[in-house]
Structures are given as structure tokens and as C-alpha cells.
Short mmCIF file of C-alpha atoms in Angstrom, two decimals:
data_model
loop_
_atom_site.label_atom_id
_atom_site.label_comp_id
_atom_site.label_asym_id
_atom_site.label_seq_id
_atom_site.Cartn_x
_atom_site.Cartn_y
_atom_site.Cartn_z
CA UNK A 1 0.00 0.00 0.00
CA UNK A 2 3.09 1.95 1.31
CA UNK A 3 4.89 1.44 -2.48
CA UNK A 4 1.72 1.88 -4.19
CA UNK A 5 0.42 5.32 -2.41
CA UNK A 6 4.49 6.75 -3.55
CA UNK A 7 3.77 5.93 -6.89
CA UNK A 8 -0.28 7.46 -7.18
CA UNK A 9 -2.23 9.34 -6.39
CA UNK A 10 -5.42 6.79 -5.94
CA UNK A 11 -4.73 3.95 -4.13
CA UNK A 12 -7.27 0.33 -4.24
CA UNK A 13 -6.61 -2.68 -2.48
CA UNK A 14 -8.13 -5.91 -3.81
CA UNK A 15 -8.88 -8.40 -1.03
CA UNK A 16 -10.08 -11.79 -2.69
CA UNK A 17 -9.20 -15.28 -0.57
CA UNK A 18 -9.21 -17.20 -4.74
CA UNK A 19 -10.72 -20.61 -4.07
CA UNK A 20 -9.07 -21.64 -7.70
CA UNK A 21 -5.68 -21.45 -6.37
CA UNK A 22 -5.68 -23.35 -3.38
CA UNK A 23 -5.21 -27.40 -4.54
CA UNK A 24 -5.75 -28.10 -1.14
CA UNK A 25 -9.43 -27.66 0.15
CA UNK A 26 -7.92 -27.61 3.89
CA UNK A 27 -5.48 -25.30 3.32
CA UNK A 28 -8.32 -22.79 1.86
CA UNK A 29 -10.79 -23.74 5.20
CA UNK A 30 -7.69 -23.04 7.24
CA UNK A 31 -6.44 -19.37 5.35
CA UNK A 32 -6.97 -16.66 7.84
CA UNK A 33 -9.48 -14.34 7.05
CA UNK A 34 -10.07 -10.79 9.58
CA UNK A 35 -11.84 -8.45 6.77
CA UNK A 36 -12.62 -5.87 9.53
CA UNK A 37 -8.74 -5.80 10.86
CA UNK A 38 -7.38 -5.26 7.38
CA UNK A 39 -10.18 -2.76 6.81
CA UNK A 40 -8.87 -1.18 9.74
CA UNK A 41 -5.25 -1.25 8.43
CA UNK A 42 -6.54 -0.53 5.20
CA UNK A 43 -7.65 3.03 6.66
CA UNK A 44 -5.18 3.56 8.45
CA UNK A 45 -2.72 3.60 5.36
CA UNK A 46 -5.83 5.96 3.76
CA UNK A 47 -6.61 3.92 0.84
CA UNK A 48 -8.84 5.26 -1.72
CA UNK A 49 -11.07 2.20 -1.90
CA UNK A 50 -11.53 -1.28 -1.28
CA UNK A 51 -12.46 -4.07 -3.66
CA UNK A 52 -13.37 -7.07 -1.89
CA UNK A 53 -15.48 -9.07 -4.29
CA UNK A 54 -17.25 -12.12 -3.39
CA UNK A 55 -16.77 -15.90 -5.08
CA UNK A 56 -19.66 -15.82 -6.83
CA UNK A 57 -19.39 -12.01 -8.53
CA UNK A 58 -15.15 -13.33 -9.99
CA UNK A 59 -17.06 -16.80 -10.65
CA UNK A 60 -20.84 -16.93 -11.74
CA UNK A 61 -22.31 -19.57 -13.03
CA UNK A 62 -21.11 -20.16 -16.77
CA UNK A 63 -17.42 -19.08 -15.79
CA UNK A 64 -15.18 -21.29 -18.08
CA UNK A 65 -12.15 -19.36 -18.69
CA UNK A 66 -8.87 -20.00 -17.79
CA UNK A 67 -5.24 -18.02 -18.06
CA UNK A 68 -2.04 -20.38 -18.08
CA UNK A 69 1.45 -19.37 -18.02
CA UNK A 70 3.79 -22.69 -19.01
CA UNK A 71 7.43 -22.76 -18.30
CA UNK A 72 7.46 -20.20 -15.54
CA UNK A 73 4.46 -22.22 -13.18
CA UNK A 74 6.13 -25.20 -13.19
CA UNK A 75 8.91 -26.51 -10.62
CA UNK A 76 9.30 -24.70 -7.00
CA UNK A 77 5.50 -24.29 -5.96
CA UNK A 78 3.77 -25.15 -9.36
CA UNK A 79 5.04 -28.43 -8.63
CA UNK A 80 3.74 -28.73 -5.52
CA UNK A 81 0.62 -27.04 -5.86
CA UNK A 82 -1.03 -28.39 -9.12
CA UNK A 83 -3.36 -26.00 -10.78
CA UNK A 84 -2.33 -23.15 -8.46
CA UNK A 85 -0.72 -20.80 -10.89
CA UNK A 86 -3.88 -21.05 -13.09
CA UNK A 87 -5.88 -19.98 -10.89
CA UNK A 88 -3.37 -17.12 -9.99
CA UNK A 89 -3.09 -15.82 -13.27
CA UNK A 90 -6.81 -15.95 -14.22
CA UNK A 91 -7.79 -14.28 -11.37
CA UNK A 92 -4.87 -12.04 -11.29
CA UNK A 93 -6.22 -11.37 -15.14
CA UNK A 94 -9.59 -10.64 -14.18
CA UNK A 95 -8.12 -7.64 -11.09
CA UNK A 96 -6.38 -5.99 -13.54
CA UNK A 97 -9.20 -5.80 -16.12
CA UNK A 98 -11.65 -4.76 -13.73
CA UNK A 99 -9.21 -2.10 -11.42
CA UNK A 100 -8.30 -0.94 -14.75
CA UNK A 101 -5.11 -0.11 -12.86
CA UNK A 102 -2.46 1.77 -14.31
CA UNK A 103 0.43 0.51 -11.96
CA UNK A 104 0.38 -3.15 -9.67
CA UNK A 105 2.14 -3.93 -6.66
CA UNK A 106 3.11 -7.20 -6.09
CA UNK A 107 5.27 -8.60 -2.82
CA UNK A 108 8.54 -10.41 -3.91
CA UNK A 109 7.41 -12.60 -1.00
CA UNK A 110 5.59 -14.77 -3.69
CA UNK A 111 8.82 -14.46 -6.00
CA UNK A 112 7.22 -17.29 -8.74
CA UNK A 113 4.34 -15.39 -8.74
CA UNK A 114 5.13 -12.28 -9.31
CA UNK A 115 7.16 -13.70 -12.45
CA UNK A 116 4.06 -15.14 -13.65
CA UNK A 117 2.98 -12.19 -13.33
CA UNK A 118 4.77 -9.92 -15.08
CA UNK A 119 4.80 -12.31 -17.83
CA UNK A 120 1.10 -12.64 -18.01
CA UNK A 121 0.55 -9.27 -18.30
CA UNK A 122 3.40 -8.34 -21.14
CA UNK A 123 2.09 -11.39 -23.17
CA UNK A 124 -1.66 -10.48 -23.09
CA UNK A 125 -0.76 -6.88 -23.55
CA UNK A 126 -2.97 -6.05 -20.72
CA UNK A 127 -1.74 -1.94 -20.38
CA UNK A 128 -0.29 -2.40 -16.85
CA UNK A 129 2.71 -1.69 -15.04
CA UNK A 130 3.70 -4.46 -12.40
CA UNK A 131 5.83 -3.75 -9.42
CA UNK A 132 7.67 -5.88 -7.63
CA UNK A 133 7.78 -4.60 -3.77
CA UNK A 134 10.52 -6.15 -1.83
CA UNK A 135 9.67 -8.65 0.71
CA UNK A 136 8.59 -6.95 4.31
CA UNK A 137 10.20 -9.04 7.53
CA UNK A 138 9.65 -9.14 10.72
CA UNK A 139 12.52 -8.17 13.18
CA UNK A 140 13.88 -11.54 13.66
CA UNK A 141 13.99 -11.55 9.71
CA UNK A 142 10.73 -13.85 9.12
CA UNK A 143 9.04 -12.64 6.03
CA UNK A 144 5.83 -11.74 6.95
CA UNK A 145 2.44 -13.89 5.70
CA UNK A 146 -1.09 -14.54 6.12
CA UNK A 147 -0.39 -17.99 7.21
CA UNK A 148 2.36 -17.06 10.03
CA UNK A 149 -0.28 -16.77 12.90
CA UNK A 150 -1.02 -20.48 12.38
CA UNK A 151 2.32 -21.16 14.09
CA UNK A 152 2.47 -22.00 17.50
CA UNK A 153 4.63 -20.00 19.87
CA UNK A 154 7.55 -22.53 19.45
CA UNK A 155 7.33 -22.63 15.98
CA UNK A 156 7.31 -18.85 15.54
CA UNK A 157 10.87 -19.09 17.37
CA UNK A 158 11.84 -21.47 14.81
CA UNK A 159 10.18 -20.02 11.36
CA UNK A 160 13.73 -17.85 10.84
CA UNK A 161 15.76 -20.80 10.38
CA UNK A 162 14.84 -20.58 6.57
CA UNK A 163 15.65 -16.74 6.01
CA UNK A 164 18.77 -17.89 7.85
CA UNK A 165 20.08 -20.99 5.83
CA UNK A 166 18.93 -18.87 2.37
CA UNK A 167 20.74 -16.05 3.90
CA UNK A 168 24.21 -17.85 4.40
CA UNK A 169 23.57 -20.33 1.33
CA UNK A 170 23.14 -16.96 -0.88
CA UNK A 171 26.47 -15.59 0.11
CA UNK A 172 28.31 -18.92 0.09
CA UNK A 173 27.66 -18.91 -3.54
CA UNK A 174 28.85 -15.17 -4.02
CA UNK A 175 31.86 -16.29 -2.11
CA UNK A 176 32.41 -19.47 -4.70
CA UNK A 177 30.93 -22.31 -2.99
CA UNK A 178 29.42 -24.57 -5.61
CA UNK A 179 25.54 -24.09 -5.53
CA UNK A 180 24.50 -27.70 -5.10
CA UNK A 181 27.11 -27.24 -1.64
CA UNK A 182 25.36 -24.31 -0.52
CA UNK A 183 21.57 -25.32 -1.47
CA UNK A 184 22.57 -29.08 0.47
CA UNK A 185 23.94 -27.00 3.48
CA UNK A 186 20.85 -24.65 3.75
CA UNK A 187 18.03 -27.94 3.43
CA UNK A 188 19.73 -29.19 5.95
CA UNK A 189 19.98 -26.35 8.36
CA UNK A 190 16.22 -25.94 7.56
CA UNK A 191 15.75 -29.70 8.62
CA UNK A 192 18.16 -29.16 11.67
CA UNK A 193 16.19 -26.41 12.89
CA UNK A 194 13.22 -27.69 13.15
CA UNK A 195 11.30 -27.82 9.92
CA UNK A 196 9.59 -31.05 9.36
CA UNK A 197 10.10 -30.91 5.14
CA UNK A 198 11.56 -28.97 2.74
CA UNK A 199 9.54 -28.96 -0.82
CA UNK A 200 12.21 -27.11 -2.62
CA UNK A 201 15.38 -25.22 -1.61
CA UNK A 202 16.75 -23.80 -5.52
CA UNK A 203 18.71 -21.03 -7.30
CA UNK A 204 16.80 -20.17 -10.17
CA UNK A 205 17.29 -17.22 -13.28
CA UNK A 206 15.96 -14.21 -11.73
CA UNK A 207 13.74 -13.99 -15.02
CA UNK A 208 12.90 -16.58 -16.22
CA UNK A 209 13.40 -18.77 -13.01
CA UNK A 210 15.32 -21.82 -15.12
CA UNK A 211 17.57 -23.63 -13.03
CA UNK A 212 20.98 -22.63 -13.03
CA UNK A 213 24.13 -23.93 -11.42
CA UNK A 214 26.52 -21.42 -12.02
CA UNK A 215 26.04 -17.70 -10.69
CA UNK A 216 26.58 -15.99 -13.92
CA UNK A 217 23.53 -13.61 -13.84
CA UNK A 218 21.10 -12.09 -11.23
CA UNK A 219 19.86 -15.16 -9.75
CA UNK A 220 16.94 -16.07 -6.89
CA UNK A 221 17.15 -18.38 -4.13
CA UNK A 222 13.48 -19.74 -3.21
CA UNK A 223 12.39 -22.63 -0.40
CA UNK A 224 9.44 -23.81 0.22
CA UNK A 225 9.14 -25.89 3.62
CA UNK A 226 6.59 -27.12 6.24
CA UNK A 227 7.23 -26.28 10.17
CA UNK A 228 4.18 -27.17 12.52
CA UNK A 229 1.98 -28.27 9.98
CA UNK A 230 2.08 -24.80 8.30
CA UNK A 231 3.77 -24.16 4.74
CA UNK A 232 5.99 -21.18 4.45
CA UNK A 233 8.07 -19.65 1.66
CA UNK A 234 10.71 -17.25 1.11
CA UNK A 235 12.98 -15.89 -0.98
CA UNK A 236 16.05 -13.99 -1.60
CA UNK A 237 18.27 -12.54 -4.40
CA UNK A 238 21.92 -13.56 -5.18
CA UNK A 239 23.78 -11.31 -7.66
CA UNK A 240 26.93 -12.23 -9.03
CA UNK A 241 29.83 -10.75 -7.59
CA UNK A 242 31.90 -8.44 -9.69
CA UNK B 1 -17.13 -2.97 -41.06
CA UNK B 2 -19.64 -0.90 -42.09
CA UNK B 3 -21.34 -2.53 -38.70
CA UNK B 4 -18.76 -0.92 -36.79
CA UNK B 5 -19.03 2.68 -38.71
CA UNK B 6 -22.66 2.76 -38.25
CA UNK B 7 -21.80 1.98 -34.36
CA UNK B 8 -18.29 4.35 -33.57
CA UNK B 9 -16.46 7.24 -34.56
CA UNK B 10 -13.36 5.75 -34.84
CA UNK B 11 -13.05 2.14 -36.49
CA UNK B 12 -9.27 -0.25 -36.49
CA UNK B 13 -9.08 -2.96 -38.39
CA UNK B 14 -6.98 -6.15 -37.33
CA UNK B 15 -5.21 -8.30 -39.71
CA UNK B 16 -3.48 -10.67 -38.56
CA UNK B 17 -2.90 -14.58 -39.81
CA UNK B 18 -2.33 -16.63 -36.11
CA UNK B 19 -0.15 -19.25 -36.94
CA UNK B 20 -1.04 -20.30 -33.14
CA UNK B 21 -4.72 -21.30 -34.21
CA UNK B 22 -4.13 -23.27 -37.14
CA UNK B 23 -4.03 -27.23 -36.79
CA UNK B 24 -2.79 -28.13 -39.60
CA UNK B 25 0.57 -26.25 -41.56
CA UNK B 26 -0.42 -26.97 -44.72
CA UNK B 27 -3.56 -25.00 -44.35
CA UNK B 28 -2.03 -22.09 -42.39
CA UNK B 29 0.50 -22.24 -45.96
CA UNK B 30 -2.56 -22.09 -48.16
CA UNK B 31 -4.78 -19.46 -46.14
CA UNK B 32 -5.28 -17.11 -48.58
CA UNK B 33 -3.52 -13.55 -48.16
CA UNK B 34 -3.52 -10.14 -50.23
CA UNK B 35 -2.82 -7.57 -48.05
CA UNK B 36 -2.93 -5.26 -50.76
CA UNK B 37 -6.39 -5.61 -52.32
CA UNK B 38 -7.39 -5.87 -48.55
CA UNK B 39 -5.73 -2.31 -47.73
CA UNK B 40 -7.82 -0.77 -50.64
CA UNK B 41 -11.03 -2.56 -49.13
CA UNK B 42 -10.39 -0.74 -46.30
CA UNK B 43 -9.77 2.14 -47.44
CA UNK B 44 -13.00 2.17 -49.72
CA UNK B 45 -14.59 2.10 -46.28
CA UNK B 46 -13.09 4.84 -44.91
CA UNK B 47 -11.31 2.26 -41.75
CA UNK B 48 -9.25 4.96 -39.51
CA UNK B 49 -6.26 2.30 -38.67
CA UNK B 50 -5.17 -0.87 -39.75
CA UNK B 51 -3.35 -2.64 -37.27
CA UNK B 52 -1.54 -5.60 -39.04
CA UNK B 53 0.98 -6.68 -36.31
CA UNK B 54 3.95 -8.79 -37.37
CA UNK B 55 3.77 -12.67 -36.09
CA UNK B 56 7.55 -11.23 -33.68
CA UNK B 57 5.68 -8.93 -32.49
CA UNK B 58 2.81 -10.54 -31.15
CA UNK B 59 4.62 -13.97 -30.06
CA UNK B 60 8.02 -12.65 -29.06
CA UNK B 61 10.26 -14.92 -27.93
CA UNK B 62 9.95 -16.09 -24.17
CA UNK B 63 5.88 -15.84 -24.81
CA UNK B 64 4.22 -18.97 -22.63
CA UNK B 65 0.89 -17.84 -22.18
CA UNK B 66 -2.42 -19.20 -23.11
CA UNK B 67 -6.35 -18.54 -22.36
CA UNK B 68 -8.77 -21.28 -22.58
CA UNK B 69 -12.60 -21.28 -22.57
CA UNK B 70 -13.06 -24.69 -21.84
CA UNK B 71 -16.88 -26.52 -22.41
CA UNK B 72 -17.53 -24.06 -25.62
CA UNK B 73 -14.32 -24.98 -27.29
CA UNK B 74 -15.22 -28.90 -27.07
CA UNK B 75 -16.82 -30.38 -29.81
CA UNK B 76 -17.72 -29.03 -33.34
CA UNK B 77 -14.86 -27.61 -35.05
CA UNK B 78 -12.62 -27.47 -31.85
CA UNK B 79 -13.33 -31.30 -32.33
CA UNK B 80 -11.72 -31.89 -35.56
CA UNK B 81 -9.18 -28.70 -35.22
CA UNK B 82 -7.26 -29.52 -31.71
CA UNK B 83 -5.82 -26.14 -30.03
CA UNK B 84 -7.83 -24.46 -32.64
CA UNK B 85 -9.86 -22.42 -30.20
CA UNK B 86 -7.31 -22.37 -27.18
CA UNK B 87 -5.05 -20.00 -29.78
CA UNK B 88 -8.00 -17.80 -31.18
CA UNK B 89 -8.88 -17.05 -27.54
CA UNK B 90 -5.32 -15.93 -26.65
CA UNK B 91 -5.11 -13.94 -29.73
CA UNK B 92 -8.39 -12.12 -29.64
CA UNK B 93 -7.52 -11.39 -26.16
CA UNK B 94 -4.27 -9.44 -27.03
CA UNK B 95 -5.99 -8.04 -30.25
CA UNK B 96 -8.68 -6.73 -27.58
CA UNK B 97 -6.49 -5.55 -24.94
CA UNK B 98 -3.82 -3.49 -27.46
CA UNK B 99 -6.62 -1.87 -29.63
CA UNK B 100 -8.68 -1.25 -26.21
CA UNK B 101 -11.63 -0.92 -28.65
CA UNK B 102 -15.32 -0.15 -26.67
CA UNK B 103 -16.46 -2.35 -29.36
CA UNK B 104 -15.62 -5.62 -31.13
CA UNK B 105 -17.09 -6.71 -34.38
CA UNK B 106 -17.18 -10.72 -35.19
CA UNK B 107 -18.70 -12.37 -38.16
CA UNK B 108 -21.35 -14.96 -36.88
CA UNK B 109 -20.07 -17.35 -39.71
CA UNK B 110 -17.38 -18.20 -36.76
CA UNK B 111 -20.38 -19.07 -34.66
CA UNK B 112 -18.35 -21.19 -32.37
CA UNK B 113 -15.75 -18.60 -32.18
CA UNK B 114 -18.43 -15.38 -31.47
CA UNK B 115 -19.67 -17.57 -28.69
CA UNK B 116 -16.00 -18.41 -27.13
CA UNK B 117 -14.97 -14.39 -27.49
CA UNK B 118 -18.26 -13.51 -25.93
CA UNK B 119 -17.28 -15.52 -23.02
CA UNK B 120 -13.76 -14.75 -22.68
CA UNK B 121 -14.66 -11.45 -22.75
CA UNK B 122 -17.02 -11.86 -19.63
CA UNK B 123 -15.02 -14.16 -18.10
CA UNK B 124 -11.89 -12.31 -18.02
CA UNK B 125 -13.62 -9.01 -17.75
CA UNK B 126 -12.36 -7.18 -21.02
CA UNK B 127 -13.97 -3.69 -20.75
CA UNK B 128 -15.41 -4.21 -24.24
CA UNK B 129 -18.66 -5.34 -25.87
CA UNK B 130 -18.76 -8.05 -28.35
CA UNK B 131 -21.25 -7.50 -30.94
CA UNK B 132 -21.73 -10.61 -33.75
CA UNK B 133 -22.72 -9.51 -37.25
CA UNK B 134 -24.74 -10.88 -40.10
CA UNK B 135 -23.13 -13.68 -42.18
CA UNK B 136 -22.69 -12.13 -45.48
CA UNK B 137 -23.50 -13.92 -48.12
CA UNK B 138 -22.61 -14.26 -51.59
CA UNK B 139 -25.61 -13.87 -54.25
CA UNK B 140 -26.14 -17.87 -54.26
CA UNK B 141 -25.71 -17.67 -50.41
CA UNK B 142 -22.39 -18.67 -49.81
CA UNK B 143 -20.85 -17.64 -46.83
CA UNK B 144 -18.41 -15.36 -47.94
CA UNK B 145 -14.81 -16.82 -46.67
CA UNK B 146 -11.04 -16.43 -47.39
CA UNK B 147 -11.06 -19.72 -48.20
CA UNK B 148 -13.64 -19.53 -50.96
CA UNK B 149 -11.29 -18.54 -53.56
CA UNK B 150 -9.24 -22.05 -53.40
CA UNK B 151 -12.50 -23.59 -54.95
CA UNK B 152 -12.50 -24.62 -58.12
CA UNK B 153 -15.10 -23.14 -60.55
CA UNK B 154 -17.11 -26.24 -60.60
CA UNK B 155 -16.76 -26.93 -56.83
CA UNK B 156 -17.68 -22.69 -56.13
CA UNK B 157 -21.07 -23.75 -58.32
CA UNK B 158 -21.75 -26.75 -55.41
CA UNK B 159 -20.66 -24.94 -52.32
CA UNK B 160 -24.30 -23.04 -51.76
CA UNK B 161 -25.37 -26.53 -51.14
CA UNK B 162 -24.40 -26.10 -47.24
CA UNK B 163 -26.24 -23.16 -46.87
CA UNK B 164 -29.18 -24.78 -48.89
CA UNK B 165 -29.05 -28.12 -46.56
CA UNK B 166 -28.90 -26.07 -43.69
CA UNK B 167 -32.14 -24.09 -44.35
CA UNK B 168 -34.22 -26.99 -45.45
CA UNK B 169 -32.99 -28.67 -42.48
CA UNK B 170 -33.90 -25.67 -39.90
CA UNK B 171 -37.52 -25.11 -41.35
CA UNK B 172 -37.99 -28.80 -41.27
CA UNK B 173 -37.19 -28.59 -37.47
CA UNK B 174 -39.40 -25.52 -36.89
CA UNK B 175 -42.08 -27.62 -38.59
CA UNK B 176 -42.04 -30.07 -36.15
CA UNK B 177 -39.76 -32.93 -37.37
CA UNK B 178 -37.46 -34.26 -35.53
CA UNK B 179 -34.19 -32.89 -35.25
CA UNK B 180 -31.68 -36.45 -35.87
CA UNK B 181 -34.17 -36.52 -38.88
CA UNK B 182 -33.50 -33.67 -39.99
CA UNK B 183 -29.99 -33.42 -40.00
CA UNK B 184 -29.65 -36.54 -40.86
CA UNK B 185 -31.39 -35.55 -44.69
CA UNK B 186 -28.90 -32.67 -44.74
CA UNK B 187 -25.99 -34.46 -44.13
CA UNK B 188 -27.30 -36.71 -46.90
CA UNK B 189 -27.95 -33.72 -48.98
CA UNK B 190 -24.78 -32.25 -48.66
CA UNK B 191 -22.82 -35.44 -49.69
CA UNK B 192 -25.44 -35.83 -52.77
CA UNK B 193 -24.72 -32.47 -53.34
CA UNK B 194 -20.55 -32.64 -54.12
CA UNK B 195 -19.22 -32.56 -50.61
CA UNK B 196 -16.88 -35.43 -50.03
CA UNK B 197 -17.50 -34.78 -46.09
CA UNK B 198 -19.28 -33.77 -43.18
CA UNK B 199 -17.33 -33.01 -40.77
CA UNK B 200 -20.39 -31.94 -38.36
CA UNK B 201 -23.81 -31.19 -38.81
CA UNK B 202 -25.56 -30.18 -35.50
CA UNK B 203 -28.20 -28.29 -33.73
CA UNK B 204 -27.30 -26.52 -30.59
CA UNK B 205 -28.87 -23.83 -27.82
CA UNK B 206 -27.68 -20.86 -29.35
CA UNK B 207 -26.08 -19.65 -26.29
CA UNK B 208 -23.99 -22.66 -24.44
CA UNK B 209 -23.70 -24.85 -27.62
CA UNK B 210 -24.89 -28.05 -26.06
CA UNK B 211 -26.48 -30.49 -28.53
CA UNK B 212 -29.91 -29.67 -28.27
CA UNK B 213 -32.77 -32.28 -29.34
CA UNK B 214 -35.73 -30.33 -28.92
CA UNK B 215 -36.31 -26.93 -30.38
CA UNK B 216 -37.71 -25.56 -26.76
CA UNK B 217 -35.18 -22.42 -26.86
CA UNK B 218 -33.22 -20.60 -29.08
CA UNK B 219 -31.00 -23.12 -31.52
CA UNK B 220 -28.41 -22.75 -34.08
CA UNK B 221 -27.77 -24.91 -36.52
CA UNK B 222 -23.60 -25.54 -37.56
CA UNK B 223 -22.44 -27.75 -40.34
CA UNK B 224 -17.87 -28.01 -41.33
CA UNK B 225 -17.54 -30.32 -44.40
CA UNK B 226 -14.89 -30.68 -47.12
CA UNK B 227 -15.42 -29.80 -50.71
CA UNK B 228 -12.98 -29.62 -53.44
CA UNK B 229 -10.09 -30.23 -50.77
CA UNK B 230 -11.61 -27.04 -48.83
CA UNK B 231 -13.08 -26.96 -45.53
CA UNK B 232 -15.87 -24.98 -45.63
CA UNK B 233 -18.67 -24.19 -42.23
CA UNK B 234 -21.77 -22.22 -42.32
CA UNK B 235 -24.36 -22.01 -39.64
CA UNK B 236 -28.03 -20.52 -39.50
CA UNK B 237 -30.41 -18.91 -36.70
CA UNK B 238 -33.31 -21.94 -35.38
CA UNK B 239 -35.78 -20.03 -33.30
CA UNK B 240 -39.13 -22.07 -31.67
CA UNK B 241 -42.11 -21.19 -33.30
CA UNK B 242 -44.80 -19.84 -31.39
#
């Protein structure tokens, strides 16, 4: 909201919970939902207005349309979460056609998703500009999420173990280390400290998010992991030294 | 056109030959093209812009995206022409969102493809309004078509007999007979008549295009069959009687 109201003069905030991108019908029963505190927060940042449609206004009866973005939605989370980066670019389609927004503001929190993104939008010409906002933390470095007050006290204490092990994995492979080294060390660390799994610890093109084992352009490191029965993300980029 | 004059101030033409929604290379080779008699068409109608994109420049490398209107793309000529209407939806959708027309202008010869824009368009929530024109015929009532001119002059003499088969067909149904009867004699008709053959040959509600049995609600009736190594499709209006 922060990035957005520096860049225009009319803020709005679209606040859908998109049953078509959750695969998982518990995970959707279990994402928290508090319209009236982010309407509070929402006014508090003086947004200019709200758009909080409901299931059946994106999806009434007839709706048979569907947005896919290959190559970039598969691996990391598209792998893990079949059909969710449909459902993230059709609805993500359908905002931007109805906001009629001039500029978008998407966190880097959901890195693979924000490349879909961008790439949805430049290839359907939709007359957008999409921003990536960097990731906001919490002071022990936990990037913040919807899903971060499932987490039980203990777990909270532990969530920063994967900012951590992407942390020192990132700047191992600045400082040489071979990747596979560094990615090894950091699942393991993540494992160590407490997470129960780890879906996907990878450095990835910063573009077009292809694996890559050498750090000879702008690069991301994304995991995916599960710690107390809650899945968390994160992210981080790793530039080649020069 | 002259639909759209009689409708805007300003009217753009699109010209554009989608590799991406033929099937089958050896008719995307023979398609028909003269982009010169068509600029003096167009400008015998007074069009304000022709926008005749180059295939680079819609499909530039690193393009991955695709929108599907699943349920009306099954059957009929998405049937026999596989990713047919998966690339005339993506298309149409860039073709809408970089002209940002108010108003779009489709042929209903394309029935199936008025009724798959009309609901991409709602679906995705393209700020535009789809408006289906006329069939225009030739003076034996042909549909006109590109493809027309790859007939030869003896097979051009037993095209109408589509258009003919159809009509018999859809007053026989408004009559009262039954409908398999009734296209069963035009499918006859048509391979009597030169055709070598019938691809389809159905009624369907005019809006979902689900095979219909019964004329209880508005129907249209859609026939694709081959002629002199052409594939040719024409469709006509079925209302109820009252």
C-alpha cells in the first residue's frame, strides 16, 4: 500500500481469498481471514477504496475461462501445488481488467508469482505496469504472511531458520561455494532447525526462473518448507559478484 | 465494417494470420492472403487504422501464455481442429487488450468462435462489448470466406449446397420434425450435393452450444464439411415457433 500510495495518487486494495488457487481444500478452510482488521489497516494507510469481491461475482455460473502461463508455473511451488498458478493468473487477469489499474504492486514474498505475473501481463498486452515490492520481515527476519499466525509459539521461534540458511547459502555462492554445496547445506539447516520438510530449496534465473548452477547472472534463491503443519516460503536474491 | 461505422467514430481494423490457431501447416500455408487488395477494401470504407501486427511482435520470444474457454471450445470444429480455439482465444484477447476498442465486431459465420470471445470477454472481464454480425452472403448464399477462392469453378457452383441443406434442415425442425431426422437428410444432402465430407452437422442452444434435441429455446444450426479439398462451415439462426 506503502509502495503503491508513492507511486499514485489513488490507491485500491483488492482483497479476494481465490478458491481456484488453493489445490488443497484444507489449506483454503484453514487461510486466515479478519476483513474488519485489514479494513482497519486498510484506513489507516488511507486507501482510496476497497475491492473485496465475493466468489460468486469473480465466478458466476457459466465461468469457463482459464489463463495459463507454461514454463514459468512449473517446478518450486507449481510443482507442488497443481493448478495453483492457473488460478493465480486468471484471477490475477480478471483484477487488472476490472481495477483498470495503471500501476500493480506485487510482494517479492511470492517471488514465482510475481514472475508469472509480469509475464502474463506483457504477453496479453494487458496496459499495466507491475511492481515488484521487496519482501517486508519481521525483526527476527521472518518474512511476513497470512499464514504465520497459524504457528504455535515454538514454531514462531523457529520459522527464521529458513531466512537464515537462504541467507548464508546466498552468500556462500557469491563467495564461490558450488551451488549444489550451498543449497545441500541450507536444506539441511532448515531440517536441523526444526522444519519437518523442505519442498524445494533452488537457485533459479531471476527472469525466467530456469535452473541454473553457475552464478553468472542475477539469480533467486526460493524454499518452500513445512514447520508445525504450516507451509511457508521465502525468498532472496543472489547477484553475481563483480 | 460498415457494422462498426454505423456503431463508432473511430473504427481499427486487425489483420493478422495466427499461426497459433491453425491445426494443420499446410492450411495455415494455403490461407489465402492479399494484403494489398485488402488495404484498398479498407480504405474504400473509410477504416481509420489498420493494425496488421507482425507474427515477432505478437509472439516474441519467451511468450508462454495461453487462455482457454473450456466446455464451448469442445466439440464441433474445436473437435476436428485440436488447439484451434485455445489459440484464437489468446489472440483475440491481445488483439482486444492493445486496440482497447469499446467495441468488437465478429462475423457470426465463426459461430463457435463469437460464442468463445463472448465468453472470454465476460469471463476475463475485457472492458469491451462483443457484438456478432450478419453472415454475409454471396448472391447464391455462400458464406463469404477467405477460403472460398481455393475452390475450383465447378466446386464454387456446389458450395451453396451447405447453406441450402442447412435451411431446409432448420424449417424442417421448426415444422415439427425431428431434429436427428433432420440433419440426418442434410448431411445426406450435402454429400449428394458434391461434398466429399461432413465433418459436423448439428443443432445446438444458441447460447452454451450443447447439442440440443428439442427446439424448446433458441437453436443454431452448424455444419464443417470438405469440398474440393476445402473446408468450408456455415451455420443458421433456429428459433421455436410460437
Amino acid at each position: 500500500m506503502r509502495a503503491a500510495r508513492g507511486r499514485a495518487k489513488r490507491v485500491i486494495v483488492t482483497l479476494f481469498v481465490n478458491p481456484s488457487q488453493f489445490n488443497n481444500a484444507e489449506d483454503l478452510a484453514k487461510y486466515p481471514r479478519d476483513e474488519a482488521s485489514d479494513i482497519a489497516r486498510l484506513e489507516a494507510e488511507h486507501v482510496d477504496l476497497l475491492y473485496a469481491p465475493s466468489v460468486e461475482e469473480m465466478y458466476p455460473e457459466g465461468f469457463v475461462t482459464k489463463v495459463s502461463v507454461s514454463r514459468l508455473s512449473e517446478g518450486l511451488c507449481g510443482e507442488h501445488r497443481p493448478g495453483h498458478f492457473d488460478g493465480v493468473a486468471t484471477v490475477v487477469t480478471k483484477l487488472l481488467l476490472q481495477t483498470q489499474a495503471n500501476a500493480a504492486f506485487f510482494g517479492e514474498k511470492d517471488f514465482q508469482q510475481l514472475s508469472v505475473i509480469r509475464r502474463l501481463a506483457r504477453d496479453l498486452d494487458i496496459p499495466v505496469e507491475i511492481v515488484g515490492v521487496p519482501t517486508v520481515r519481521e525483526a527476527d527476519g521472518l518474512a511476513m504472511s497470512s499464514r504465520n499466525v497459524r504457528l504455535s509459539e515454538a514454531a514462531r521461534k523457529l520459522a527464521p531458520a529458513m531466512t537464515e540458511a537462504l541467507s548464508a547459502a546466498g552468500a556462500a555462492i557469491q563467495a564461490g561455494q558450488p551451488v549444489a554445496a550451498a543449497t545441500d547445506a541450507a536444506r539441511s539447516a532448515l531440517l536441523k532447525g526444526g522444519y519437518s520438510e523442505v519442498e524445494y530449496l533452488e537457485l533459479r534465473d531471476a527472469e525466467t526462473l530456469e535452473p541454473i548452477f553457475e552464478l553468472d547472472r542475477p539469480a533467486r534463491l526460493l524454499a518452500a518448507g513445512w514447520l508445525d503443519g504450516v507451509r511457508l516460503i521465502d525468498n532472496i536474491a543472489v547477484l553475481p559478484m563483480r
